[in-house]
Coordinates of C-alpha atoms in Angstrom, one line a residue:
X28 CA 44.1 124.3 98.6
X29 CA 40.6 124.6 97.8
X30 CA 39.3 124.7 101.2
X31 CA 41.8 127.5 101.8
X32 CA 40.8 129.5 98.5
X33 CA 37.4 129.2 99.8
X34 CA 38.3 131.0 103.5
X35 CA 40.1 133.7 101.7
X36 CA 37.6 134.7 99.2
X37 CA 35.1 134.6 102.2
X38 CA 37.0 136.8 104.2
X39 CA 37.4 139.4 101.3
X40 CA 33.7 139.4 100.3
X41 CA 32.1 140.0 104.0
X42 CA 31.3 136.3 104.8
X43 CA 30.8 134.8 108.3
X44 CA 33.8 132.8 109.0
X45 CA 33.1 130.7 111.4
X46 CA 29.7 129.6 109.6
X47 CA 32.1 129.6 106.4
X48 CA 35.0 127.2 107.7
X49 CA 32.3 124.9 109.5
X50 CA 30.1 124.5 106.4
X51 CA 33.6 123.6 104.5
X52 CA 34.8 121.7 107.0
X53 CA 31.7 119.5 106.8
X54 CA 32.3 118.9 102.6
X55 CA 36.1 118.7 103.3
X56 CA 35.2 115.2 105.6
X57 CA 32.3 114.4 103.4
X58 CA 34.6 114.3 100.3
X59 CA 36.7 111.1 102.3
X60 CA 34.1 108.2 101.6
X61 CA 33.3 110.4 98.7
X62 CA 36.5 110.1 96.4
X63 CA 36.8 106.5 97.3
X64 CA 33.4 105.8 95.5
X65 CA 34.1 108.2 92.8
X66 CA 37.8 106.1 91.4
X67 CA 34.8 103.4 91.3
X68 CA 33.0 104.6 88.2
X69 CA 34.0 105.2 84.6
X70 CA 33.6 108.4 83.0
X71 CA 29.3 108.0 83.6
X72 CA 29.5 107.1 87.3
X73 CA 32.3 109.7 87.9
X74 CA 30.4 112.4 86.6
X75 CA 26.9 111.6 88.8
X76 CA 28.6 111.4 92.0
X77 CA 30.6 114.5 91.5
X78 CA 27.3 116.1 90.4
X79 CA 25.4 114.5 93.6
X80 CA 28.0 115.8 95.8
X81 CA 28.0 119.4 94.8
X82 CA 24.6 120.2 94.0
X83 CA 24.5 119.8 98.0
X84 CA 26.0 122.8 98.5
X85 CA 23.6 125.1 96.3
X86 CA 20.3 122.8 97.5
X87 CA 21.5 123.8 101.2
X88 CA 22.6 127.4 100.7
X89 CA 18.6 127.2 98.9
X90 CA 16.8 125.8 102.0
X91 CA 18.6 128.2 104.3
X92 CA 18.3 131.4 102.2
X93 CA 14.8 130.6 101.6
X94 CA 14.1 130.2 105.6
X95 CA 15.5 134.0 105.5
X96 CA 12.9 135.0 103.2
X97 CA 15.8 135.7 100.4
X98 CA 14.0 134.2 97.4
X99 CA 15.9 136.5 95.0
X100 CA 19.2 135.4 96.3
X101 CA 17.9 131.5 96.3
X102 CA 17.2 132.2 92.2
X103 CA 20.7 133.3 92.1
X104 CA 22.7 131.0 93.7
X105 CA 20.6 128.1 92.5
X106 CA 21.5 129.3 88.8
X107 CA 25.0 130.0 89.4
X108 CA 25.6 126.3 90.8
X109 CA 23.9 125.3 87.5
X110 CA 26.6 126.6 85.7
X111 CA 29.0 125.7 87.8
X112 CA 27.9 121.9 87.6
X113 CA 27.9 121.9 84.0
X114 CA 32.0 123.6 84.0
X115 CA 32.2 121.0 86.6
X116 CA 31.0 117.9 84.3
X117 CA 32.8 119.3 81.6
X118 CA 36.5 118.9 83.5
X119 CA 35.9 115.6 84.4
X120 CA 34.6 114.5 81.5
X121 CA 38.3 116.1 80.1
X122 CA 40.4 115.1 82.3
X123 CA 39.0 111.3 82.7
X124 CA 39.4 111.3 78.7
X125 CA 42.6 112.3 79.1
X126 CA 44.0 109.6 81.0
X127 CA 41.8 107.6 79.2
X128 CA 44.0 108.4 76.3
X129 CA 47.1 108.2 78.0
X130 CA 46.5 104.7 79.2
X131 CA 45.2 103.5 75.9
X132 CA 48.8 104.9 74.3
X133 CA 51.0 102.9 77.1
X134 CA 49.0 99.9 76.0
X135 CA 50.0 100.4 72.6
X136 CA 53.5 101.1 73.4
X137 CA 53.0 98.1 75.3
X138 CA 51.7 95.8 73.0
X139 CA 54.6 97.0 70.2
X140 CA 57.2 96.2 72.4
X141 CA 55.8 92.3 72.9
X142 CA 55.3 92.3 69.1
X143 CA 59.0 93.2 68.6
X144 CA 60.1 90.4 71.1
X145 CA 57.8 87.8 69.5
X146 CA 59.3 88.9 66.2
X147 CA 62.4 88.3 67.2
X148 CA 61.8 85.0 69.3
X149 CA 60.1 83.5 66.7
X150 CA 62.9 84.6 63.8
X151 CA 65.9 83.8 66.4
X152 CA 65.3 81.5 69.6
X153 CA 65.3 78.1 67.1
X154 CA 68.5 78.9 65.4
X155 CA 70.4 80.1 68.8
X156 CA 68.7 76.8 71.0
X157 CA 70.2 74.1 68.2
X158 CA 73.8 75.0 68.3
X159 CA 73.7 75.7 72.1
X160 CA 72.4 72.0 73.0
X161 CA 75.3 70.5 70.8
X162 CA 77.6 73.1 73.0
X163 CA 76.5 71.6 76.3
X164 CA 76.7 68.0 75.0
X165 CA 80.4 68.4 74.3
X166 CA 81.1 70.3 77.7
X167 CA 79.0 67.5 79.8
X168 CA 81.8 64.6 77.0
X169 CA 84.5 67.2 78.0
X170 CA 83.5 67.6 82.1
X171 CA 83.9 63.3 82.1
X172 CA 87.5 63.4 81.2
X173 CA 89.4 61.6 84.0
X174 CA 93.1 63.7 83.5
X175 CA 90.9 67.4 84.1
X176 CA 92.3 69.7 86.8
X177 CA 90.0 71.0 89.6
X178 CA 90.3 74.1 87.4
X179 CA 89.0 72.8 84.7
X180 CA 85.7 71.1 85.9
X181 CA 84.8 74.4 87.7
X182 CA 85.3 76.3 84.6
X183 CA 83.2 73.6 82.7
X184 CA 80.4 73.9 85.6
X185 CA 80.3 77.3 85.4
X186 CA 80.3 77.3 81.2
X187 CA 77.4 74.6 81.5
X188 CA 75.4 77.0 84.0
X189 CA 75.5 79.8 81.9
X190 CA 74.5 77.9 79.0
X191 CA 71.5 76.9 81.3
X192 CA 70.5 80.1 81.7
X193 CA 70.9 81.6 78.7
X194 CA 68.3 78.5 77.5
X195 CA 66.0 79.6 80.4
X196 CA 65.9 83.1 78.8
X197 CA 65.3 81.4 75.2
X198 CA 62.3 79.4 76.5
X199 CA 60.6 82.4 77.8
X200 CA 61.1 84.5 74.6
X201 CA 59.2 81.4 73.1
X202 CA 56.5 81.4 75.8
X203 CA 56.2 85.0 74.3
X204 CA 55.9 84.3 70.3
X205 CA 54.0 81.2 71.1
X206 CA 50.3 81.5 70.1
X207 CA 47.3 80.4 72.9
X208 CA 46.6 77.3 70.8
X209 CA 45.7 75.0 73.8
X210 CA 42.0 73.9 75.1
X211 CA 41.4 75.9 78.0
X212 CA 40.1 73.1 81.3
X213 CA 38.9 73.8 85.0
X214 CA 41.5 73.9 87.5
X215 CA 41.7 73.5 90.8
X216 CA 43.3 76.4 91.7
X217 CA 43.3 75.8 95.7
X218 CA 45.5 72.7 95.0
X219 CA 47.9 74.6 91.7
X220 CA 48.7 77.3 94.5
X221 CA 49.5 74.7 97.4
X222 CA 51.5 72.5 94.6
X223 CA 53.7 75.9 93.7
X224 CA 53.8 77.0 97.3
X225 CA 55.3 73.2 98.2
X226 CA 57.9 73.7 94.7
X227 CA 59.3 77.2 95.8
X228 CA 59.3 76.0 100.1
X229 CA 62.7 74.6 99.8
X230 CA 63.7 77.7 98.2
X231 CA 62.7 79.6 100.6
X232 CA 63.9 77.6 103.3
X233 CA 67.7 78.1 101.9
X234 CA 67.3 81.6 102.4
X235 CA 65.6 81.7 105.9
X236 CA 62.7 82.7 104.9
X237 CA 58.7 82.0 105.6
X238 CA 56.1 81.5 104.0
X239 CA 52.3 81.9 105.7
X240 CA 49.5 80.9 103.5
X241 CA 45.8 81.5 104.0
X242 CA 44.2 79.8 100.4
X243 CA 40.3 79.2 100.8
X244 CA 39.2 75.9 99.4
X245 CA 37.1 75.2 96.5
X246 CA 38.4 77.7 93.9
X247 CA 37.9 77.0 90.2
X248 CA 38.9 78.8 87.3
X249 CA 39.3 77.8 83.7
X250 CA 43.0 77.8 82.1
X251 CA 45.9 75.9 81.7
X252 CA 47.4 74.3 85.0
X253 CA 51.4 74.3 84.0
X254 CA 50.9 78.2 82.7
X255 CA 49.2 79.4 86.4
X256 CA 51.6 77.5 88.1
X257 CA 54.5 79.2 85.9
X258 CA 52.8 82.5 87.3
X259 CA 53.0 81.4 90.8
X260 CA 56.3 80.2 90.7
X261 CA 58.2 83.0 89.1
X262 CA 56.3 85.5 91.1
X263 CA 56.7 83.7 94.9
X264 CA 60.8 83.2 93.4
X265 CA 60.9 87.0 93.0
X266 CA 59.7 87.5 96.3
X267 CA 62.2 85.2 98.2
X268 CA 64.9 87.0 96.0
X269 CA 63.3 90.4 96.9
X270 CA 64.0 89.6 100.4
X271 CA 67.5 87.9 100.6
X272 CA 67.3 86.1 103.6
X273 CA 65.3 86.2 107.1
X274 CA 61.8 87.4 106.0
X275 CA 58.4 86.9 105.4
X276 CA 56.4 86.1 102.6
X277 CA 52.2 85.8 102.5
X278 CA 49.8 83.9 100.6
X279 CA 46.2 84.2 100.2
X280 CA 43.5 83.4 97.7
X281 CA 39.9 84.3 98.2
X282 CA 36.7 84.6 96.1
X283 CA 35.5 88.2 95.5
X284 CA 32.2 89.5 95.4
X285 CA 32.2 90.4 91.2
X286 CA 33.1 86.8 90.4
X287 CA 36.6 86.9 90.6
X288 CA 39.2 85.6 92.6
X289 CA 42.3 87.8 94.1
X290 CA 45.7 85.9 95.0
X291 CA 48.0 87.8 96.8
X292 CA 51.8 87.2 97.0
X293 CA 53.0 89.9 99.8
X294 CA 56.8 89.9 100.9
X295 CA 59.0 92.3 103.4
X296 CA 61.9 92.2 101.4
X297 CA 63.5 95.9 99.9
X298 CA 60.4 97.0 97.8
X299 CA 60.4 98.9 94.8
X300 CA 60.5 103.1 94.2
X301 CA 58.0 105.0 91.7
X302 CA 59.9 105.2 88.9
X303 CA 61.0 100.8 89.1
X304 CA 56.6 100.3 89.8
X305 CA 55.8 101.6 86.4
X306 CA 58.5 99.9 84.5
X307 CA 57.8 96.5 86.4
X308 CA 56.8 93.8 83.8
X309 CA 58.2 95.6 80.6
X310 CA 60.4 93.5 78.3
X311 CA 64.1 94.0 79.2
X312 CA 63.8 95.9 82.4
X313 CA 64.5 93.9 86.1
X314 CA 65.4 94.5 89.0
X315 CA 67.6 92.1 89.3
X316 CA 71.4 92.0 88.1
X317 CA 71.2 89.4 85.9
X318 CA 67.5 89.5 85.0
X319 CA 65.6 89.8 81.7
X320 CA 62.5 91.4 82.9
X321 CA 60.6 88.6 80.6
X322 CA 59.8 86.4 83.4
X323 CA 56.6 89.2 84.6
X324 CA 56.2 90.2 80.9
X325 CA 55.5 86.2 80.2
X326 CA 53.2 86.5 83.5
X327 CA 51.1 89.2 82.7
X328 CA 50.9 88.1 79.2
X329 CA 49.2 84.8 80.5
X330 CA 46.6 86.8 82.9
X331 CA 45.8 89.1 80.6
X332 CA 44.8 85.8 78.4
X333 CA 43.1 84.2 80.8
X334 CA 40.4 87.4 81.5
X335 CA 42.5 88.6 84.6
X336 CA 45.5 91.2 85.6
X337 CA 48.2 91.7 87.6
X338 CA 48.3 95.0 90.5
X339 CA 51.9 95.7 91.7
X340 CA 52.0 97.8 95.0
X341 CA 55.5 98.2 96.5
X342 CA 57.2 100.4 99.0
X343 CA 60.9 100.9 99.2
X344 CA 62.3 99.4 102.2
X345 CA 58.8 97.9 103.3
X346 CA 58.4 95.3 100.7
X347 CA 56.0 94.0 97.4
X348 CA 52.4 93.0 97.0
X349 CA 51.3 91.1 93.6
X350 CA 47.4 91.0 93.4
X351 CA 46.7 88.4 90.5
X352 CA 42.9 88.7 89.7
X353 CA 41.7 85.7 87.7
X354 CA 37.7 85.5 87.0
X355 CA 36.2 82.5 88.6
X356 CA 34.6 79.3 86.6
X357 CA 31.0 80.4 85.4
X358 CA 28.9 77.9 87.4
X359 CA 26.1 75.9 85.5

């Protein structure tokens, strides 16, 4: 839209097209490499290379018009782009405040919802989990009765099943109110992501589906082993469930150059729009039909606690890819 702004106003004011849309044409496949660098930087960095970048267009336009001999028009448009660069500098600065802002308030929304569910684990999941075990001790007496109808024992199975799940859902509102009291040790994390890839294979087998991995060897980090795993597991279970059956899931784990590593769990199953991306890993919202949406709020709570986070990146119809960043064991 700018480029096109650009061609009008030259085409009112006398310009040279073709010297015009050749000049822009330039900056417009400049600013490629260029905005990839600038979503780099904070605030700081953002603001020098957008500087960089467009006091190139004044410092050239100064070169040429002082070949012409033009030094009263160099003075001009050399002090024009100084205005324009600091406008310029002052809307970035704004806007990357701005979402700066915006991000820090989700993160506080954020962070009051898990409050409120800790709340009410900690206040409720004890109370609930008591009376439920003595429940499923009488149905398991019950299900042993020898003068039950086929009837009967399916509708215990089934009462038993529910009761299962309705504990799995307690535990992880504990895993949420539960406090990070635990000694953090090195782990093998090479071996933690072959162990969960081996626990979820027959899984996955059931439902047709593959899994390729590609984990390089030798990676250490520092955390607890039965929490990463947890991680693994629920997010590589979601990913065979994402896909139903006759698909393909990859795994790979690799060192990164800033001292972290990335693990990536990538599926072709039915993908996710907008609007279920940003909502992913909020208490009480799934995907699923009979999902909690705790299971990715209890793995991006355990992440976030280890140094790391979790990238979602989904496309209806196309499938899922989780990138879990986890900083690496400080050597020495």
């Amino acid at each position: 839209m700018a480029f096109l702004a650009l061609l009008v106003t030259g085409y009112f004011t006398d310009q040279n097209m073709l010297v015009l849309a050749g000049n822009y044409s330039v900056y417009c496949l400049l600013l490629l490499p260029v905005t990839r660098l600038f979503h780099r930087y904070r605030i700081k960095g953002k603001v020098i290379v957008i500087s960089l970048f467009y006091m190139m267009i004044p410092i050239t336009r100064g070169i040429f018009l002082q070949i012409k001999g033009d030094h009263r028009q160099t003075i001009f448009e050399l002090s024009s782009s100084l205005i324009i660069v600091a406008t310029l500098i002052a809307i970035v600065y704004l806007i990357e405040n701005m979402n700066e802002q915006m991000e820090m308030k989700q993160e506080l929304i954020r962070t009051e919802k898990m409050n409120v569910v800790s709340q009410l684990a900690a206040s409720v999941a004890h109370e609930i989990r008591n009376p439920m075990t003595s429940v499923r001790g009488f149905m398991q007496l019950m299900q042993k009765e020898e003068n039950l109808t086929k009837e009967q024992h399916l509708y215990i199975s089934i009462s038993i099943e529910e009761l299962d799940r309705a504990q799995g859902i307690i535990n992880q509102y504990l895993a949420l109110a539960k406090p990070q009291t635990d000694q953090y040790e090195t782990i093998d994390l090479s071996s933690v992501i072959h162990q969960s890839i081996d626990v979820m294979y027959s899984y996955a087998i059931l439902n047709s589906i593959h899994i390729t991995q590609q984990v390089e060897s030798g990676l250490e980090i520092e955390g607890l082993k039965l929490e990463i795993q947890q991680v693994l597991i629920n997010i590589i279970k979601n990913a065979i469930e994402a896909i139903k059956s006759e698909g393909e899931i990859w795994i790979s784990a690799a060192k990164q150059s800033d001292g972290y590593v990335s693990i990536q769990i990538k599926d072709n199953g039915v993908g996710m729009t907008e609007t279920q991306l940003k909502k992913i890993g909020s208490p009480y919202y799934s995907t699923k039909e009979k999902g909690t949406g705790l299971g990715l709020t209890v793995c991006h709570q355990i992440v976030k606690q280890m140094g790391g986070n979790i990238m979602i990146k989904s496309e209806l119809q196309k499938g899922t890819c989780f990138t879990i960043h986890l900083p690496l064991k400080k050597q020495g």
